[in-house]
Amino acid sequence: MAIKEFKTESKRLLDMMANSIYTNTDIFLRELISNASDALDKRHILSLTDDQIPANEPKIRIDIDKKDRVITISDNGVGMDREELEDNLGTIARSGSFEFKKDLSEKDEADIIGQFGVGFYSAFMVADKVEVISRKVKEEKASKWVSDMNGYEISSAEKDDYGTTITLHIKKNTKEKKYDKYLESSQIQDLVKKYSDFIRYPIEMKVETYDYKDGKSEKVVKDQVVNSMQPIWKKNKKDIKAEDYDNYYMQEYYDFNKPLKVIHYKVEGNTSYTALLFIPGQRPFNYYTNDYKLGLKLYSRGVFIKDEAKEIVSDYFRFIRGVVDSDDLSLNISREILQQDHQMGVLKRSIDKKIKSTLQSMLEKEREDYEKFFDNFGSQLKYGCYDNFGANKDVLIDLLMFKSSREDKYVTLKEYVENMKEGQSEIYYAAGESIDKIKQLPQMEKILDKGYEVLYFTDSVDEFLTSIIMEYDGKKFQSILKGDLDLDSEEEKKELEKKNEENKDLISKIKEALKDKVSDVRLSSRLKTYPVCLVSDDQLSIEMEKILKQMNQEGVKANKILEINPDHELFAALKKMSENGEDISEYAGLLYDQASLMAGLELEDPAGYALKVSELMLKAIK
Ligand code: ADP
């Protein structure tokens, strides 16, 4: 019989598993038990539609043979045939989750193992040899898979009933690590309690207990179910401690962090159900990738129906994890029908509503937590608002927050409006890459001086959102980098008009010099310290142009306007120059380049700009 090689990645994972001394080796049991439980689920589901698969009493069994240093974990689930043994155990199953870097530190390894769980291979954390004997339902023959980590062998085997038995040959103690404990019944029992208590199937093992007879207690060894089986969401809320929820969540979702919020509730009525939902404490590392799996599980009367139950929660709440256990879904309908079932729609509306009201109340009463939540998942809510042409904006708009210039803290739109200055009719915002960059924009100075609050739009979706939501509480969104700001008094406006008129000639000379670059040049009251700035007209903004460029939509350009500060010395100097009949076109170009740089745009000719600035420096120094 040939010894087969593991695939390269599997081999690496195995080595990692066997050698990482910091890793919590205890989790091997949780992983194997949860595989067994999955196998029992699968058998159950198959048996609903296939008469040839006998219903059985699902069970997981653990046996320990201390003398031979062996522990076995058996289940009577679906089992695997020869091919499946080869496919499932010969390669690493979760390879999708792993980004194999060249040099992982021990800490990285521990993180990978702890966070994702590593399934079956975790057996090699505690065993130097593993045997799997499995018989698939409806198959006559069983097969055996054996590995000592260097490779594996598959052969035929005998097995009386369907299911899988995994035998671990426990490693000898080393200086760093004691493996003997995995041969102690009481220790294994503790691990089951700790990690696998809510597994819905009985986990049975021999346990030492005391029998009371005639007033005397006698030590006996008995088969006993060691897990409580009752899923946590079915328990009475008052019997559940906060740490029970945390533990459940952390095990179920392989999360190092506690959940930020637990939502455990029951609905009775037309559609009755119990839900245990969690808002994660941290955004999953793969949240914005295709790898991210929606974390809602659907049960019917405690029996597992499906993972990733998309049809029972809106996409904009896809950060929610947890379980929904319905009393009313009939089990033997196929999954396709399930999706269309109108009861699913009812469930979804009810669950969405609960999530929304929970978030709303966090916002009002647990602001700090809400802000943490928003840091992690706020963008999701904004996309939710934007999606489908704003179909859900009314549901979500009051859950949004933006950082603002008032204290650099989050404010809601409602708070912004309540805090508006007398006479202010628009919601001011500035879009940019980061708060720091926005603060440096030449346009910020004056508006802050005048005492207006400005929302910092640092998320790429933010400004696009304003094209969908348009206004809040009757107040329009207005970019301080766009169009006409209307900050001035009537008098000031007249004054500016006059200045524009007086300097008509100069302005049109500048315009002529920049005619390929800007659509207009004008004097403006928007500026204080800086001589110029770039703004756009009311359509596409410069920031949107940048974002679209990143998305490879190069052709879409903002309509740019160069605004000049008439009170700046530079303007006076230019004016003088022009009146003396000198050519100002080169200086116009420099002004435009400066404004572009401040707007975060790339210069068309950076080298040319540098040359011109050097020339000027030389003139000044001479
Ligand atoms: P995962 O559970 O994440 O898929 P594992 O490495 O733990 O990864 O297992 C790989 C596959 O092997 C499982 O998806 C399952 O198909 C199969 N498997 C593992 N243990 C059992 C078992 N006890 N009974 C039946 N199939 C199993």
Short mmCIF file of N, CA and C in Angstrom, two decimals, residues 245-385:
data_model
loop_
_atom_site.label_atom_id
_atom_site.label_comp_id
_atom_site.label_asym_id
_atom_site.label_seq_id
_atom_site.Cartn_x
_atom_site.Cartn_y
_atom_site.Cartn_z
N TYR A 245 -22.75 33.76 27.27
CA TYR A 245 -22.97 34.29 25.91
C TYR A 245 -21.63 34.50 25.21
N ASP A 246 -20.71 35.14 25.93
CA ASP A 246 -19.41 35.45 25.33
C ASP A 246 -18.70 34.17 24.86
N ASN A 247 -18.70 33.17 25.76
CA ASN A 247 -18.03 31.92 25.41
C ASN A 247 -18.66 31.26 24.19
N TYR A 248 -19.98 31.24 24.22
CA TYR A 248 -20.69 30.63 23.09
C TYR A 248 -20.29 31.33 21.79
N TYR A 249 -20.36 32.65 21.84
CA TYR A 249 -20.05 33.43 20.63
C TYR A 249 -18.62 33.18 20.14
N MET A 250 -17.69 33.23 21.11
CA MET A 250 -16.28 33.13 20.72
C MET A 250 -15.95 31.75 20.13
N GLN A 251 -16.59 30.72 20.67
CA GLN A 251 -16.35 29.38 20.13
C GLN A 251 -17.01 29.20 18.78
N GLU A 252 -18.23 29.67 18.72
CA GLU A 252 -19.02 29.44 17.52
C GLU A 252 -18.43 30.18 16.31
N TYR A 253 -17.88 31.38 16.55
CA TYR A 253 -17.41 32.19 15.43
C TYR A 253 -15.89 32.35 15.40
N TYR A 254 -15.22 31.52 16.16
CA TYR A 254 -13.75 31.58 16.21
C TYR A 254 -13.27 33.02 16.37
N ASP A 255 -13.87 33.73 17.26
CA ASP A 255 -13.50 35.12 17.45
C ASP A 255 -12.74 35.25 18.77
N PHE A 256 -11.62 35.96 18.72
CA PHE A 256 -10.84 36.22 19.93
C PHE A 256 -11.53 37.21 20.82
N ASN A 257 -12.37 38.04 20.22
CA ASN A 257 -12.97 39.14 20.98
C ASN A 257 -14.40 38.82 21.38
N LYS A 258 -14.75 39.37 22.53
CA LYS A 258 -16.12 39.22 22.96
C LYS A 258 -17.04 39.98 22.02
N PRO A 259 -18.30 39.56 21.96
CA PRO A 259 -19.23 40.35 21.15
C PRO A 259 -19.45 41.71 21.80
N LEU A 260 -19.75 42.70 20.98
CA LEU A 260 -20.01 44.03 21.51
C LEU A 260 -21.40 44.07 22.13
N LYS A 261 -22.31 43.34 21.52
CA LYS A 261 -23.69 43.39 22.00
C LYS A 261 -24.37 42.04 21.77
N VAL A 262 -25.12 41.62 22.77
CA VAL A 262 -25.87 40.37 22.65
C VAL A 262 -27.35 40.72 22.58
N ILE A 263 -28.04 40.16 21.60
CA ILE A 263 -29.48 40.42 21.47
C ILE A 263 -30.19 39.08 21.55
N HIS A 264 -30.78 38.78 22.68
CA HIS A 264 -31.43 37.49 22.88
C HIS A 264 -32.91 37.76 23.13
N TYR A 265 -33.76 37.30 22.25
CA TYR A 265 -35.18 37.61 22.44
C TYR A 265 -36.07 36.55 21.81
N LYS A 266 -37.32 36.64 22.18
CA LYS A 266 -38.29 35.64 21.75
C LYS A 266 -39.50 36.37 21.22
N VAL A 267 -40.04 35.90 20.12
CA VAL A 267 -41.24 36.52 19.58
C VAL A 267 -42.33 35.47 19.53
N GLU A 268 -43.49 35.80 20.06
CA GLU A 268 -44.61 34.86 19.98
C GLU A 268 -45.68 35.51 19.12
N GLY A 269 -46.37 34.72 18.34
CA GLY A 269 -47.43 35.28 17.52
C GLY A 269 -47.51 34.54 16.22
N ASN A 270 -47.80 35.30 15.17
CA ASN A 270 -47.95 34.69 13.86
C ASN A 270 -46.77 33.84 13.47
N THR A 271 -45.61 34.45 13.55
CA THR A 271 -44.38 33.69 13.35
C THR A 271 -43.63 33.73 14.67
N SER A 272 -43.56 32.60 15.32
CA SER A 272 -42.86 32.58 16.61
C SER A 272 -41.43 32.11 16.41
N TYR A 273 -40.54 32.78 17.08
CA TYR A 273 -39.15 32.34 16.99
C TYR A 273 -38.34 32.88 18.15
N THR A 274 -37.19 32.25 18.36
CA THR A 274 -36.22 32.73 19.33
C THR A 274 -34.98 33.12 18.56
N ALA A 275 -34.38 34.23 18.93
CA ALA A 275 -33.15 34.61 18.24
C ALA A 275 -32.09 34.97 19.27
N LEU A 276 -30.87 34.57 18.95
CA LEU A 276 -29.72 35.00 19.74
C LEU A 276 -28.73 35.61 18.76
N LEU A 277 -28.68 36.94 18.78
CA LEU A 277 -27.89 37.65 17.79
C LEU A 277 -26.73 38.38 18.45
N PHE A 278 -25.67 38.57 17.70
CA PHE A 278 -24.49 39.24 18.24
C PHE A 278 -24.00 40.32 17.29
N ILE A 279 -23.57 41.42 17.87
CA ILE A 279 -22.79 42.38 17.09
C ILE A 279 -21.34 42.12 17.46
N PRO A 280 -20.51 41.73 16.49
CA PRO A 280 -19.11 41.42 16.81
C PRO A 280 -18.39 42.63 17.40
N GLY A 281 -17.40 42.35 18.24
CA GLY A 281 -16.64 43.42 18.86
C GLY A 281 -15.62 44.00 17.90
N GLN A 282 -15.36 43.27 16.83
CA GLN A 282 -14.34 43.70 15.89
C GLN A 282 -14.77 43.27 14.49
N ARG A 283 -14.39 44.05 13.49
CA ARG A 283 -14.76 43.67 12.14
C ARG A 283 -13.93 42.47 11.71
N PRO A 284 -14.57 41.40 11.22
CA PRO A 284 -13.80 40.24 10.78
C PRO A 284 -12.80 40.66 9.70
N PHE A 285 -11.63 40.04 9.73
CA PHE A 285 -10.56 40.48 8.84
C PHE A 285 -10.95 40.36 7.37
N ASN A 286 -11.89 39.46 7.09
CA ASN A 286 -12.25 39.26 5.68
C ASN A 286 -13.63 39.84 5.36
N TYR A 287 -14.06 40.79 6.20
CA TYR A 287 -15.44 41.28 6.08
C TYR A 287 -15.79 41.78 4.69
N TYR A 288 -14.85 42.50 4.07
CA TYR A 288 -15.17 43.06 2.76
C TYR A 288 -14.72 42.18 1.59
N THR A 289 -14.47 40.90 1.87
CA THR A 289 -14.08 40.01 0.77
C THR A 289 -15.20 39.00 0.53
N ASN A 290 -15.04 38.26 -0.56
CA ASN A 290 -16.04 37.24 -0.87
C ASN A 290 -16.00 36.08 0.12
N ASP A 291 -14.90 35.99 0.85
CA ASP A 291 -14.76 34.92 1.83
C ASP A 291 -15.68 35.07 3.02
N TYR A 292 -16.10 36.30 3.26
CA TYR A 292 -16.90 36.53 4.46
C TYR A 292 -18.24 35.80 4.34
N LYS A 293 -18.54 35.03 5.37
CA LYS A 293 -19.80 34.30 5.35
C LYS A 293 -20.79 34.97 6.28
N LEU A 294 -21.97 35.13 5.79
CA LEU A 294 -23.03 35.67 6.64
C LEU A 294 -23.19 34.74 7.83
N GLY A 295 -23.25 35.33 9.01
CA GLY A 295 -23.21 34.49 10.20
C GLY A 295 -24.54 34.17 10.84
N LEU A 296 -25.60 34.01 10.07
CA LEU A 296 -26.88 33.65 10.70
C LEU A 296 -27.21 32.19 10.41
N LYS A 297 -27.51 31.47 11.48
CA LYS A 297 -27.89 30.07 11.32
C LYS A 297 -29.38 29.96 11.56
N LEU A 298 -29.99 29.10 10.79
CA LEU A 298 -31.43 28.92 10.95
C LEU A 298 -31.72 27.52 11.48
N TYR A 299 -32.50 27.47 12.53
CA TYR A 299 -32.95 26.21 13.10
C TYR A 299 -34.47 26.19 13.09
N SER A 300 -34.99 24.99 13.10
CA SER A 300 -36.43 24.88 13.31
C SER A 300 -36.62 23.96 14.50
N ARG A 301 -37.22 24.48 15.52
CA ARG A 301 -37.38 23.72 16.77
C ARG A 301 -36.09 23.03 17.19
N GLY A 302 -35.02 23.77 17.19
CA GLY A 302 -33.76 23.23 17.69
C GLY A 302 -33.02 22.36 16.70
N VAL A 303 -33.61 22.10 15.53
CA VAL A 303 -32.92 21.27 14.55
C VAL A 303 -32.32 22.18 13.47
N PHE A 304 -31.07 21.93 13.22
CA PHE A 304 -30.35 22.78 12.29
C PHE A 304 -30.92 22.69 10.87
N ILE A 305 -31.20 23.82 10.25
CA ILE A 305 -31.64 23.82 8.85
C ILE A 305 -30.53 24.30 7.92
N LYS A 306 -30.01 25.47 8.19
CA LYS A 306 -28.95 25.93 7.30
C LYS A 306 -28.09 27.03 7.91
N ASP A 307 -26.87 27.10 7.39
CA ASP A 307 -25.95 28.19 7.70
C ASP A 307 -26.24 29.35 6.78
N GLU A 308 -25.65 30.47 7.06
CA GLU A 308 -25.69 31.61 6.14
C GLU A 308 -27.09 31.87 5.61
N ALA A 309 -28.03 31.95 6.50
CA ALA A 309 -29.43 32.12 6.08
C ALA A 309 -29.65 33.57 5.66
N LYS A 310 -29.32 33.84 4.39
CA LYS A 310 -29.41 35.21 3.87
C LYS A 310 -30.83 35.73 3.84
N GLU A 311 -31.76 34.81 3.69
CA GLU A 311 -33.12 35.27 3.45
C GLU A 311 -33.81 35.78 4.71
N ILE A 312 -33.14 35.69 5.85
CA ILE A 312 -33.83 36.15 7.06
C ILE A 312 -33.23 37.43 7.65
N VAL A 313 -32.32 38.06 6.95
CA VAL A 313 -31.82 39.34 7.44
C VAL A 313 -31.39 40.19 6.24
N SER A 314 -31.59 41.50 6.34
CA SER A 314 -31.22 42.36 5.22
C SER A 314 -29.71 42.46 5.08
N ASP A 315 -29.29 42.66 3.85
CA ASP A 315 -27.86 42.69 3.58
C ASP A 315 -27.12 43.79 4.34
N TYR A 316 -27.83 44.91 4.58
CA TYR A 316 -27.13 45.99 5.28
C TYR A 316 -26.88 45.68 6.75
N PHE A 317 -27.45 44.59 7.24
CA PHE A 317 -27.14 44.15 8.59
C PHE A 317 -26.29 42.86 8.56
N ARG A 318 -25.53 42.70 7.51
CA ARG A 318 -24.84 41.42 7.35
C ARG A 318 -23.71 41.21 8.36
N PHE A 319 -23.42 42.21 9.16
CA PHE A 319 -22.40 42.03 10.22
C PHE A 319 -22.95 41.24 11.40
N ILE A 320 -24.25 41.10 11.47
CA ILE A 320 -24.86 40.39 12.60
C ILE A 320 -24.57 38.89 12.50
N ARG A 321 -24.24 38.31 13.66
CA ARG A 321 -24.07 36.86 13.71
C ARG A 321 -25.06 36.29 14.70
N GLY A 322 -25.35 35.02 14.57
CA GLY A 322 -26.21 34.42 15.57
C GLY A 322 -27.10 33.33 15.01
N VAL A 323 -28.08 32.96 15.82
CA VAL A 323 -28.99 31.90 15.41
C VAL A 323 -30.42 32.36 15.52
N VAL A 324 -31.24 31.83 14.64
CA VAL A 324 -32.67 32.08 14.70
C VAL A 324 -33.32 30.70 14.71
N ASP A 325 -34.13 30.47 15.71
CA ASP A 325 -34.77 29.17 15.86
C ASP A 325 -36.27 29.38 15.78
N SER A 326 -36.83 28.91 14.66
CA SER A 326 -38.25 29.19 14.44
C SER A 326 -39.10 28.02 14.91
N ASP A 327 -40.30 28.31 15.36
CA ASP A 327 -41.21 27.25 15.78
C ASP A 327 -42.08 26.77 14.64
N ASP A 328 -42.12 27.54 13.57
CA ASP A 328 -43.16 27.30 12.56
C ASP A 328 -42.69 26.75 11.23
N LEU A 329 -41.41 26.78 10.96
CA LEU A 329 -40.97 26.33 9.64
C LEU A 329 -41.09 24.82 9.57
N SER A 330 -41.71 24.34 8.53
CA SER A 330 -41.79 22.89 8.46
C SER A 330 -40.49 22.38 7.87
N LEU A 331 -40.05 21.25 8.40
CA LEU A 331 -38.69 20.82 8.14
C LEU A 331 -38.48 20.10 6.83
N ASN A 332 -39.51 19.40 6.39
CA ASN A 332 -39.25 18.57 5.21
C ASN A 332 -39.48 19.26 3.88
N ILE A 333 -39.62 20.58 3.92
CA ILE A 333 -39.63 21.26 2.64
C ILE A 333 -38.19 21.45 2.19
N SER A 334 -38.00 21.41 0.90
CA SER A 334 -36.62 21.49 0.43
C SER A 334 -36.11 22.91 0.60
N ARG A 335 -34.81 23.06 0.49
CA ARG A 335 -34.23 24.38 0.77
C ARG A 335 -34.66 25.43 -0.23
N GLU A 336 -34.85 25.02 -1.48
CA GLU A 336 -35.26 26.00 -2.49
C GLU A 336 -36.62 26.59 -2.12
N ILE A 337 -37.51 25.70 -1.73
CA ILE A 337 -38.85 26.17 -1.38
C ILE A 337 -38.75 27.07 -0.15
N LEU A 338 -37.88 26.66 0.74
CA LEU A 338 -37.67 27.43 1.95
C LEU A 338 -37.39 28.90 1.64
N GLN A 339 -36.57 29.10 0.59
CA GLN A 339 -36.19 30.47 0.29
C GLN A 339 -37.36 31.33 -0.12
N GLN A 340 -38.32 30.69 -0.75
CA GLN A 340 -39.45 31.49 -1.22
C GLN A 340 -40.55 31.59 -0.18
N ASP A 341 -40.46 30.75 0.78
CA ASP A 341 -41.49 30.69 1.79
C ASP A 341 -41.79 32.09 2.32
N HIS A 342 -43.05 32.45 2.32
CA HIS A 342 -43.34 33.82 2.74
C HIS A 342 -43.07 34.00 4.23
N GLN A 343 -43.02 32.89 4.93
CA GLN A 343 -42.69 32.99 6.36
C GLN A 343 -41.28 33.53 6.55
N MET A 344 -40.43 33.24 5.58
CA MET A 344 -39.07 33.76 5.66
C MET A 344 -39.11 35.28 5.59
N GLY A 345 -39.99 35.79 4.75
CA GLY A 345 -40.15 37.24 4.63
C GLY A 345 -40.62 37.86 5.94
N VAL A 346 -41.55 37.19 6.57
CA VAL A 346 -42.06 37.69 7.85
C VAL A 346 -40.94 37.69 8.88
N LEU A 347 -40.20 36.60 8.91
CA LEU A 347 -39.06 36.49 9.83
C LEU A 347 -38.08 37.64 9.61
N LYS A 348 -37.77 37.86 8.33
CA LYS A 348 -36.78 38.87 7.98
C LYS A 348 -37.23 40.25 8.47
N ARG A 349 -38.46 40.59 8.20
CA ARG A 349 -38.93 41.92 8.64
C ARG A 349 -38.81 42.05 10.15
N SER A 350 -39.18 41.00 10.83
CA SER A 350 -39.16 41.05 12.29
C SER A 350 -37.72 41.17 12.83
N ILE A 351 -36.81 40.40 12.22
CA ILE A 351 -35.41 40.42 12.68
C ILE A 351 -34.76 41.77 12.36
N ASP A 352 -35.00 42.25 11.15
CA ASP A 352 -34.48 43.58 10.77
C ASP A 352 -34.93 44.65 11.76
N LYS A 353 -36.21 44.57 12.10
CA LYS A 353 -36.77 45.58 12.99
C LYS A 353 -36.09 45.56 14.36
N LYS A 354 -35.86 44.34 14.83
CA LYS A 354 -35.22 44.20 16.14
C LYS A 354 -33.79 44.74 16.10
N ILE A 355 -33.07 44.43 15.04
CA ILE A 355 -31.69 44.91 14.95
C ILE A 355 -31.68 46.44 14.91
N LYS A 356 -32.58 46.97 14.09
CA LYS A 356 -32.62 48.43 13.98
C LYS A 356 -32.93 49.06 15.34
N SER A 357 -33.92 48.53 16.06
CA SER A 357 -34.29 49.17 17.32
C SER A 357 -33.18 49.01 18.35
N THR A 358 -32.44 47.90 18.27
CA THR A 358 -31.32 47.72 19.19
C THR A 358 -30.23 48.76 18.90
N LEU A 359 -29.93 48.95 17.61
CA LEU A 359 -28.90 49.93 17.26
C LEU A 359 -29.33 51.33 17.69
N GLN A 360 -30.60 51.61 17.43
CA GLN A 360 -31.13 52.93 17.80
C GLN A 360 -30.97 53.17 19.30
N SER A 361 -31.27 52.15 20.07
CA SER A 361 -31.20 52.36 21.52
C SER A 361 -29.75 52.41 22.00
N MET A 362 -28.87 51.67 21.32
CA MET A 362 -27.44 51.81 21.65
C MET A 362 -26.98 53.24 21.39
N LEU A 363 -27.41 53.76 20.26
CA LEU A 363 -27.02 55.11 19.88
C LEU A 363 -27.46 56.11 20.95
N GLU A 364 -28.66 55.90 21.45
CA GLU A 364 -29.18 56.84 22.44
C GLU A 364 -28.60 56.62 23.83
N LYS A 365 -28.43 55.34 24.20
CA LYS A 365 -28.08 55.08 25.60
C LYS A 365 -26.67 54.56 25.82
N GLU A 366 -26.08 53.96 24.80
CA GLU A 366 -24.73 53.41 24.99
C GLU A 366 -23.84 53.96 23.88
N ARG A 367 -23.66 55.26 23.94
CA ARG A 367 -23.01 55.96 22.84
C ARG A 367 -21.61 55.42 22.54
N GLU A 368 -20.87 55.15 23.60
CA GLU A 368 -19.49 54.71 23.39
C GLU A 368 -19.45 53.39 22.61
N ASP A 369 -20.32 52.47 23.02
CA ASP A 369 -20.40 51.20 22.32
C ASP A 369 -20.86 51.40 20.88
N TYR A 370 -21.83 52.30 20.74
CA TYR A 370 -22.35 52.52 19.39
C TYR A 370 -21.24 53.05 18.47
N GLU A 371 -20.42 53.92 19.03
CA GLU A 371 -19.33 54.46 18.21
C GLU A 371 -18.33 53.37 17.82
N LYS A 372 -18.09 52.46 18.77
CA LYS A 372 -17.21 51.32 18.44
C LYS A 372 -17.83 50.51 17.32
N PHE A 373 -19.11 50.26 17.48
CA PHE A 373 -19.82 49.53 16.43
C PHE A 373 -19.68 50.25 15.09
N PHE A 374 -19.86 51.57 15.15
CA PHE A 374 -19.87 52.34 13.90
C PHE A 374 -18.49 52.35 13.23
N ASP A 375 -17.46 52.41 14.08
CA ASP A 375 -16.10 52.32 13.52
C ASP A 375 -15.95 51.05 12.69
N ASN A 376 -16.52 49.97 13.19
CA ASN A 376 -16.38 48.68 12.51
C ASN A 376 -17.31 48.50 11.33
N PHE A 377 -18.55 48.92 11.53
CA PHE A 377 -19.56 48.55 10.53
C PHE A 377 -20.37 49.72 9.96
N GLY A 378 -19.97 50.95 10.33
CA GLY A 378 -20.71 52.11 9.86
C GLY A 378 -20.79 52.19 8.34
N SER A 379 -19.67 51.85 7.68
CA SER A 379 -19.68 51.92 6.21
C SER A 379 -20.77 51.03 5.63
N GLN A 380 -20.97 49.89 6.28
CA GLN A 380 -22.01 48.97 5.79
C GLN A 380 -23.38 49.67 5.79
N LEU A 381 -23.66 50.40 6.84
CA LEU A 381 -24.95 51.10 6.92
C LEU A 381 -25.04 52.17 5.83
N LYS A 382 -23.92 52.84 5.58
CA LYS A 382 -23.94 53.87 4.54
C LYS A 382 -24.19 53.25 3.17
N TYR A 383 -23.52 52.13 2.89
CA TYR A 383 -23.78 51.45 1.62
C TYR A 383 -25.24 51.02 1.54
N GLY A 384 -25.75 50.59 2.68
CA GLY A 384 -27.16 50.21 2.73
C GLY A 384 -28.07 51.35 2.33
N CYS A 385 -27.73 52.55 2.77
CA CYS A 385 -28.49 53.75 2.42
C CYS A 385 -28.40 54.04 0.93
#
